XYZ file of C-alpha atoms in Angstrom:
573
model
C -7.213 12.292 12.488
C -5.048 15.768 12.200
C -3.631 15.610 15.371
C -2.738 11.439 14.386
C -1.598 12.990 11.019
C 0.482 16.218 12.727
C 2.767 14.401 14.923
C 3.501 10.795 12.079
C 3.669 12.364 8.293
C 4.818 16.163 10.065
C 6.827 15.913 13.107
C 9.582 14.161 11.873
C 10.533 17.014 9.354
C 10.270 19.877 11.563
C 13.222 20.946 10.589
C 13.369 21.540 7.120
C 9.455 22.855 7.814
C 10.941 25.573 10.643
C 13.636 26.855 7.457
C 10.523 26.511 5.040
C 8.380 28.634 7.804
C 11.085 31.747 8.346
C 10.824 31.693 4.107
C 6.939 32.032 4.106
C 7.069 34.707 6.647
C 9.765 36.569 4.860
C 7.444 35.908 1.168
C 4.573 37.413 3.999
C 5.775 40.056 4.418
C 6.927 41.345 2.113
C 4.150 40.454 0.422
C 2.473 43.157 3.441
C 5.298 45.601 2.573
C 4.849 46.020 -1.297
C 0.775 46.902 0.162
C 2.333 49.703 2.726
C 4.938 50.885 -0.040
C 2.010 51.839 -2.301
C 0.814 54.819 -0.117
C 4.659 56.393 -0.488
C 4.756 55.419 -3.901
C 1.011 57.753 -4.687
C 1.315 60.354 -1.718
C 5.123 61.440 -1.957
C 6.562 60.512 -5.527
C 3.453 60.979 -7.597
C 1.740 63.937 -5.650
C 4.397 66.000 -3.758
C 7.614 65.019 -6.095
C 9.874 64.078 -3.288
C 12.862 63.595 -5.280
C 13.735 61.812 -1.678
C 11.283 59.284 -2.266
C 11.551 58.665 -5.778
C 14.534 57.850 -5.053
C 14.543 55.321 -2.131
C 10.899 53.118 -3.052
C 11.994 51.865 -5.620
C 15.117 50.856 -4.449
C 12.406 49.433 -1.790
C 10.843 48.218 -4.941
C 13.771 45.695 -5.846
C 14.459 44.376 -2.341
C 11.410 43.776 -1.020
C 10.905 41.669 -4.333
C 14.167 40.713 -4.379
C 14.005 38.816 -0.417
C 10.296 37.879 -2.148
C 11.562 35.980 -5.124
C 14.620 34.391 -2.879
C 12.518 33.223 -0.007
C 9.544 32.188 -2.394
C 12.297 29.896 -4.020
C 13.469 28.194 -0.969
C 9.512 27.774 0.380
C 8.024 26.477 -2.123
C 11.579 23.935 -3.131
C 11.141 22.199 0.148
C 7.830 22.428 0.417
C 7.510 20.142 -2.636
C 10.738 17.937 -1.737
C 8.671 17.249 1.689
C 5.688 16.304 -0.626
C 7.665 14.140 -2.404
C 8.815 12.641 1.077
C 6.058 12.352 2.822
C 4.641 10.344 -0.397
C 7.751 7.584 -0.132
C 7.620 7.967 2.809
C 3.522 7.182 3.438
C 3.704 3.554 0.392
C 7.311 3.080 2.446
C 5.923 2.783 5.477
C 2.091 1.196 4.437
C 4.347 -1.859 2.214
C 6.316 -3.028 4.945
C 3.437 -3.011 6.733
C 0.769 -5.070 4.341
C 3.759 -7.468 3.646
C 4.522 -8.423 7.166
C 0.769 -8.727 7.570
C -0.895 -12.254 7.937
C -1.924 -14.560 4.967
C -6.058 -14.651 6.317
C -5.969 -10.304 6.625
C -4.264 -10.761 2.662
C -6.617 -12.988 1.192
C -9.725 -11.174 3.040
C -9.089 -8.310 1.670
C -8.284 -8.038 -2.844
C -5.150 -6.381 -3.506
C -7.091 -3.509 -5.651
C -8.171 -1.999 -2.837
C -4.717 -2.496 -1.660
C -3.418 -0.968 -4.775
C -5.277 1.608 -4.717
C -4.602 3.494 -1.187
C -1.330 2.544 -1.939
C -1.184 4.188 -5.310
C -3.817 7.361 -4.594
C -4.982 7.815 -1.202
C -1.026 8.908 -0.490
C -1.265 11.211 -3.686
C -4.197 13.008 -1.598
C -2.309 13.349 1.536
C 0.734 14.593 0.636
C -1.767 17.537 -1.272
C -3.303 17.434 2.468
C 0.007 18.017 3.807
C 1.499 20.912 1.989
C -1.348 22.214 -0.150
C -2.980 22.260 3.151
C -1.703 22.450 6.065
C 1.234 23.969 5.383
C -0.096 26.330 2.333
C -2.721 28.023 5.085
C 0.037 28.499 7.129
C 1.385 30.556 4.366
C -1.827 32.440 3.689
C -2.550 32.833 6.588
C 0.562 34.470 7.539
C -0.351 36.315 4.602
C -3.442 37.277 5.940
C -2.313 38.664 9.258
C 0.666 40.780 8.092
C -2.123 42.160 5.017
C -4.394 43.084 8.254
C -2.293 44.654 9.718
C -1.219 47.442 6.855
C -4.655 47.303 6.692
C -4.578 48.844 10.303
C -2.188 50.862 10.172
C -3.572 52.697 8.365
C -7.220 52.978 9.233
C -8.584 51.191 11.867
C -12.874 52.033 10.881
C -12.158 50.215 7.483
C -10.390 47.617 8.064
C -12.569 46.913 10.495
C -15.278 46.385 7.571
C -13.439 44.090 5.540
C -12.338 42.044 8.115
C -16.425 41.235 9.140
C -16.743 39.259 6.472
C -14.308 36.891 7.620
C -16.921 35.044 9.260
C -18.967 34.147 6.764
C -15.728 33.045 4.401
C -15.122 30.230 7.549
C -18.566 29.017 7.393
C -18.380 28.805 3.787
C -15.951 26.556 3.128
C -16.241 24.672 6.356
C -19.847 23.543 5.329
C -18.004 22.624 1.663
C -15.522 20.869 3.587
C -17.336 19.107 4.698
C -20.054 17.836 2.088
C -15.431 17.225 0.500
C -14.289 14.538 2.484
C -18.226 12.373 1.962
C -17.602 12.884 -1.289
C -14.015 11.702 -1.497
C -14.183 9.508 1.093
C -16.906 7.244 -1.683
C -14.652 8.309 -4.584
C -11.764 5.928 -2.995
C -14.020 3.162 -2.071
C -15.593 3.680 -6.141
C -11.299 3.597 -7.021
C -10.769 0.462 -4.732
C -13.783 -1.434 -6.544
C -12.185 -0.138 -10.562
C -8.482 -0.955 -9.196
C -9.950 -4.284 -8.522
C -11.351 -4.303 -12.074
C -8.769 -4.456 -13.875
C -7.256 -6.821 -11.804
C -9.194 -9.018 -11.793
C -9.864 -8.467 -15.800
C -5.936 -8.179 -17.110
C -5.234 -11.551 -14.756
C -8.353 -13.593 -16.275
C -7.862 -11.575 -20.112
C -7.690 -15.359 -21.555
C -11.224 -16.011 -19.422
C -13.106 -12.697 -20.503
C -12.561 -13.952 -24.362
C -13.256 -17.347 -23.987
C -16.116 -17.243 -22.826
C -16.478 -14.242 -24.641
C -17.769 -11.889 -21.674
C -15.746 -9.044 -23.286
C -19.138 -6.343 -23.165
C -20.255 -7.446 -19.794
C -16.756 -6.396 -18.667
C -16.760 -2.612 -20.069
C -20.536 -2.656 -18.863
C -18.845 -3.090 -15.072
C -15.656 -1.199 -15.834
C -18.109 1.757 -16.904
C -20.506 2.000 -14.948
C -17.384 1.953 -11.682
C -16.313 4.557 -13.751
C -19.403 6.222 -13.385
C -20.156 6.571 -10.610
C -16.497 7.162 -9.678
C -17.052 9.682 -11.115
C -20.393 11.088 -9.926
C -18.385 10.992 -7.244
C -15.586 13.295 -7.852
C -17.604 15.752 -9.587
C -18.812 16.940 -6.349
C -15.715 17.341 -5.235
C -14.219 19.554 -8.077
C -17.587 21.332 -7.642
C -17.438 21.212 -3.898
C -13.901 22.790 -4.895
C -14.653 25.387 -7.921
C -17.549 26.571 -5.371
C -15.666 27.657 -2.417
C -13.722 30.153 -4.255
C -15.649 32.470 -6.389
C -17.750 33.169 -2.635
C -14.414 34.176 -1.143
C -14.310 35.761 -3.813
C -18.012 37.360 -4.288
C -17.629 38.494 -0.377
C -14.436 39.370 -1.116
C -15.003 42.341 -3.982
C -18.352 43.228 -1.097
C -15.993 44.393 1.139
C -14.046 46.069 -1.730
C -16.670 47.947 -2.435
C -17.821 49.218 0.525
C -14.887 49.925 0.921
C -13.760 52.249 -2.014
C -17.299 53.764 -1.444
C -16.510 54.740 2.403
C -13.126 55.628 1.463
C -14.621 57.994 -1.877
C -16.532 59.966 0.441
C -13.311 61.021 2.451
C -12.424 63.657 3.126
C -9.097 62.883 5.086
C -7.445 60.084 3.563
C -4.838 60.289 0.719
C -5.953 58.670 -1.992
C -1.979 56.976 -1.671
C -3.807 55.898 2.024
C -6.847 55.238 -0.007
C -4.556 53.206 -3.076
C -2.426 50.981 -0.360
C -5.497 50.943 1.675
C -7.744 48.420 -1.463
C -4.726 47.199 -2.944
C -4.273 45.059 0.738
C -7.483 45.192 0.637
C -7.189 42.559 -2.950
C -4.463 40.288 -2.039
C -5.592 39.801 1.892
C -8.880 38.020 -0.225
C -6.058 36.171 -2.661
C -5.436 33.876 1.199
C -8.796 34.079 1.883
C -9.648 32.417 -0.930
C -6.719 30.231 -0.628
C -7.765 29.271 2.185
C -11.512 28.447 1.420
C -9.747 26.187 -1.756
C -6.962 24.154 0.752
C -9.836 24.063 3.343
C -11.853 20.954 0.314
C -8.125 19.825 0.093
C -7.305 18.702 3.455
C -10.531 16.893 3.899
C -9.715 15.029 1.138
C -6.601 14.706 2.666
C -8.421 13.857 5.768
C -10.945 11.145 4.118
C -7.678 9.410 2.736
C -5.625 9.836 6.238
C -8.074 7.573 7.374
C -8.388 4.604 4.448
C -3.737 4.470 5.111
C -4.465 5.312 9.369
C -7.379 1.763 8.906
C -4.655 0.127 7.156
C -1.958 0.697 9.314
C -4.311 0.116 13.099
C -4.752 -4.270 12.502
C -1.287 -6.083 13.936
C -0.699 -9.569 12.668
C -1.551 -12.066 15.204
C 1.632 -14.418 13.704
C 3.821 -11.922 16.136
C 6.997 -13.258 17.664
C 7.280 -13.100 21.508
C 9.128 -11.152 23.236
C 11.487 -13.574 24.170
C 11.386 -15.665 20.641
C 14.902 -17.286 19.823
C 16.759 -19.607 17.794
C 15.320 -22.785 15.617
C 17.610 -24.805 16.322
C 16.976 -28.458 13.292
C 18.667 -30.985 15.059
C 16.872 -33.878 12.166
C 13.431 -31.940 11.366
C 11.001 -33.751 13.550
C 7.557 -31.837 13.363
C 5.378 -32.923 15.922
C 0.929 -31.539 16.500
C 0.092 -32.244 19.901
C -3.916 -31.884 19.740
C -4.382 -29.063 17.081
C -7.363 -27.531 16.047
C -7.770 -24.821 13.494
C -10.327 -22.087 12.889
C -11.075 -20.009 10.307
C -12.447 -16.282 10.867
C -15.876 -17.445 9.879
C -15.795 -20.018 12.381
C -15.607 -22.562 9.908
C -13.276 -25.542 11.587
C -10.773 -26.726 8.737
C -8.365 -29.201 11.597
C -10.085 -31.253 14.692
C -7.913 -32.524 17.705
C -5.456 -33.826 15.137
C -1.979 -35.284 15.804
C 0.820 -36.618 14.786
C 4.661 -36.756 14.585
C 6.660 -37.068 11.494
C 9.727 -38.568 11.826
C 13.022 -36.643 11.366
C 14.436 -37.523 8.169
C 11.509 -39.108 6.752
C 8.531 -38.734 4.208
C 5.329 -38.243 5.314
C 2.219 -37.515 3.243
C -1.582 -36.329 3.856
C -3.485 -37.126 1.466
C -7.224 -37.071 1.910
C -10.058 -36.139 -0.350
C -10.648 -31.650 -1.154
C -11.352 -30.227 1.646
C -10.409 -32.054 4.465
C -7.246 -29.807 6.047
C -4.034 -30.968 4.269
C -3.285 -27.451 2.753
C -4.623 -25.770 5.976
C -2.126 -28.839 8.226
C 0.668 -27.507 6.221
C 0.034 -23.503 6.780
C 0.719 -24.177 10.252
C 3.848 -25.283 9.965
C 6.031 -21.977 9.424
C 3.612 -20.725 10.635
C 1.897 -19.082 8.279
C -1.303 -19.247 10.793
C -1.798 -20.019 14.364
C -3.508 -23.463 15.545
C -6.661 -22.121 17.739
C -5.946 -24.796 20.406
C -2.704 -26.798 20.183
C 0.865 -27.402 19.222
C 2.555 -27.591 17.163
C 6.819 -28.188 17.841
C 9.689 -28.892 15.542
C 12.515 -30.431 16.669
C 10.264 -29.622 20.156
C 10.436 -26.109 20.222
C 6.781 -25.020 19.673
C 6.829 -22.559 16.277
C 5.166 -19.930 18.335
C 8.406 -19.413 20.790
C 11.310 -18.672 17.732
C 11.954 -15.773 15.816
C 10.173 -15.509 11.982
C 13.320 -15.499 9.947
C 15.233 -18.528 11.575
C 11.492 -20.397 11.454
C 11.517 -19.926 7.500
C 15.258 -19.935 6.929
C 14.062 -24.038 7.404
C 11.598 -24.490 5.718
C 11.709 -25.277 1.088
C 8.305 -24.719 -0.201
C 6.588 -25.164 -3.227
C 3.273 -24.758 -3.491
C 0.328 -25.204 -6.195
C -0.202 -22.133 -6.324
C 2.514 -20.522 -8.351
C 4.610 -17.489 -7.830
C 6.973 -16.282 -10.018
C 8.269 -12.635 -10.307
C 8.336 -10.886 -13.493
C 12.403 -11.626 -13.943
C 14.585 -13.534 -15.553
C 15.191 -17.438 -14.269
C 17.714 -16.488 -12.949
C 16.688 -13.887 -10.386
C 13.026 -16.474 -9.763
C 14.969 -19.520 -8.765
C 17.637 -17.272 -6.244
C 14.599 -15.739 -4.982
C 15.987 -17.448 -1.535
C 19.206 -17.142 -2.049
C 19.666 -13.871 -3.937
C 23.415 -14.469 -3.024
C 23.850 -18.229 -4.576
C 26.638 -19.284 -7.417
C 25.860 -19.277 -11.569
C 26.849 -22.709 -10.631
C 24.616 -23.737 -7.927
C 21.991 -22.131 -9.693
C 22.719 -23.694 -12.428
C 22.783 -27.349 -10.153
C 19.464 -26.656 -8.759
C 17.884 -26.836 -12.349
C 19.401 -29.229 -13.338
C 17.940 -31.400 -10.946
C 14.905 -29.882 -11.791
C 14.966 -30.938 -15.050
C 15.138 -27.433 -15.962
C 18.137 -26.675 -16.542
C 17.822 -28.521 -20.550
C 14.511 -26.577 -21.446
C 15.963 -22.646 -19.613
C 19.351 -23.276 -21.978
C 17.550 -23.598 -25.455
C 16.010 -20.503 -24.038
C 16.545 -16.855 -26.089
C 18.638 -15.261 -23.729
C 18.718 -18.869 -20.956
C 19.776 -17.566 -17.782
C 19.025 -14.350 -17.798
C 15.365 -14.514 -19.766
C 12.787 -12.717 -18.179
C 9.336 -14.435 -17.275
C 6.231 -12.205 -17.085
C 3.902 -11.064 -15.234
C 3.948 -14.816 -12.845
C 5.641 -16.319 -15.423
C 3.479 -16.014 -18.443
C 6.117 -16.020 -20.396
C 6.498 -20.215 -19.748
C 4.563 -22.736 -19.887
C 2.677 -24.234 -16.786
C 5.476 -27.496 -16.384
C 8.511 -24.775 -16.611
C 7.369 -22.409 -14.671
C 6.111 -25.611 -11.388
C 9.971 -26.553 -12.819
C 11.163 -23.270 -12.106
C 9.148 -23.185 -8.790
C 11.128 -26.448 -7.641
C 14.731 -25.504 -8.515
C 14.274 -22.756 -5.943
C 13.365 -24.791 -3.157
C 16.251 -26.970 -4.409
C 18.693 -23.964 -4.757
C 17.069 -22.756 -0.549
C 18.383 -26.063 0.273
C 16.143 -25.683 4.191
C 15.718 -29.103 6.258
C 12.262 -28.901 6.728
C 10.418 -29.357 2.634
C 7.352 -28.037 2.526
C 5.582 -29.282 -1.095
C 1.411 -29.024 -2.027
C 0.949 -30.494 -5.451
C 4.134 -30.211 -6.741
C 4.007 -32.109 -9.834
C 0.806 -31.175 -10.059
C 1.128 -29.005 -13.263
C 3.979 -31.272 -14.902
C 2.839 -34.242 -18.408
C 4.260 -37.764 -17.488
C 7.460 -37.401 -18.292
C 8.959 -34.798 -16.504
C 6.684 -35.450 -13.313
C 9.409 -38.697 -13.727
C 12.125 -36.684 -13.797
C 11.213 -34.036 -11.352
C 10.053 -37.642 -9.397
C 13.612 -38.406 -9.289
C 15.041 -35.152 -8.018
C 12.460 -34.484 -5.712
C 13.991 -37.905 -3.888
C 16.920 -37.299 -4.171
C 16.490 -33.279 -2.346
C 14.809 -35.373 -0.073
C 16.932 -37.403 1.155
C 18.630 -36.780 4.469
C 15.692 -33.609 5.100
C 12.167 -34.317 6.390
C 10.034 -33.657 4.222
C 5.293 -33.676 3.990
C 4.076 -33.971 0.972
C 0.523 -33.097 -0.021
C -0.510 -35.459 -3.187
C -3.672 -35.634 -5.504
C -2.039 -38.597 -7.503
C -1.640 -41.579 -4.621
C 0.484 -43.390 -6.888
C 2.579 -40.376 -6.285
C 3.287 -40.977 -2.054
C 3.237 -44.918 -2.105
C 6.658 -44.737 -0.872
C 5.808 -42.635 1.734
C 7.423 -43.506 4.616
C 3.665 -42.466 5.841
C 1.373 -41.714 4.748
C -2.327 -39.440 6.574
C -5.906 -39.701 6.080
C -7.595 -36.963 6.719
C -11.171 -36.214 6.084
C -13.508 -33.388 7.903
C -10.281 -31.696 9.403
C -9.631 -35.375 11.230
C -6.741 -37.169 11.321
C -8.738 -41.021 10.516
C -5.613 -43.731 9.573
C -2.628 -43.087 9.935
C 0.656 -45.306 7.774
C 2.204 -47.085 4.946
C 0.189 -47.334 1.425
C 0.294 -50.875 3.077
C -0.404 -50.714 5.528
C -3.214 -48.759 4.610
C -4.029 -50.858 2.014
C -4.422 -53.956 4.427
C -6.838 -51.806 6.983
C -9.766 -51.866 4.052
C -10.283 -48.491 5.401
C -11.192 -44.699 3.981
C -7.291 -45.063 1.936
C -8.456 -48.000 0.215
C -11.370 -46.669 -0.569
C -9.572 -42.916 -1.766
C -6.995 -45.057 -3.142
C -9.483 -47.841 -5.019
C -10.784 -44.669 -6.943
C -8.406 -43.570 -7.721
C -7.356 -46.071 -9.099
C -10.499 -47.484 -11.201
C -10.177 -43.956 -11.991
C -6.778 -43.575 -13.645
C -8.368 -47.177 -15.397
C -11.330 -45.975 -17.258
C -8.621 -42.642 -18.760
């Protein structure tokens, strides 16, 4: 994991890191130089009162601190910028991967888990790369230079100090293992908490309607407390690293003071400089111990991020994919079967043809496979067996961009973005003019209600269109499909949220939109597809009937029973 982290996050920034490394070396050297200057300062300046050294030592101190200050500035700015770049690159990479991921995989993953990785794991990754990896380089260099100063003064005392290093390493390694395990559990719980927040804020109306506020508060409290428990283990591990190292270092310094104080060969300057170097050396040693825990947190986060990035989408373009050429828009399914990951069969050996420029309807009971079949056309899913073709071209052999540019979709699952009405209508064609946007809105019976709003087309719709009524949201979505002006139109319960008057207006607009376009419609109300050129009746993933409305009624089969049942329900309503 560490090797991959270095390869994917550090290697692209080697140039700036090389400059930062030079700055780190300078900082470490100047730290050691400060300790070394203490010996002549005490022996030659304070003890012997040498005028040469009285002039040179202060000058050397000024030079050292200025050089160290400049190097520290460059090292800090470069590393902070590098850390922020790591977060940005990781988040962009994650988002790009997720937005291109298969719908099936996205539906299996809760958005809260993904948001947790996007926000929190990326931040922990920065801590690992900047504070841990680069901090380790800086502190290790300081430790090496300071150790060199100690050996140059008295190698016997230096060995005593160095004896403590392995014990510090063993201690930090044990604490690091605990940190990584607790951090992984803490971030898992962060994902659960983000899920709870996402669900309850989005479903606040339902929570209040059923009086479940207290239950949701308890659920959130349990998640917060569980997360806190894991994070406190990380805090305790981090907190233990510093005093453990400090205690071991204190013992070593105490031994040095005792032996050095008993020696008759060591000058005061040498002993003072050595003790200062030893004390200074334990600061980077202590930092290294603390950074080990940060490193383990970052590696745990990297593991979660790379797990997501390693998932390969099943829906990919073939190497020789060509742009789709639509010459009429015939949709043909040949012996198509589809199974979900759970091995549930949604479609079983379906063969059908939607003639170019005609309107076809998919009808059947809930769970018959209508939406699944519709999703195969723009390749949201791939058929498990068989083929889906548009004008004789297998959708798996054409580029995804050209395929989806040829399709306009209006779904019962309305999606509006927290932007203006204008931006939502123009989502599929951001370059569209105001006149084109307004024309699409008029055709969708949306223009009148839009201009009645305070800011008209510049009115913000709120999160998922919460500021609009259900019917208004549906009409904005239909206007978006109209503006798309694609040769193939997919309507999945496109008028389900409309009142009778709005539905009448929309049906007139849709009839105009469907003229000359191949249209595949899923409709719960059979009255809206009576005029379809062909109706396909699905039952438990099988195609059981097909024909016009009149032909299917005359056949007195599955469609006739559906129609009679719905007509009876509507008559008694």
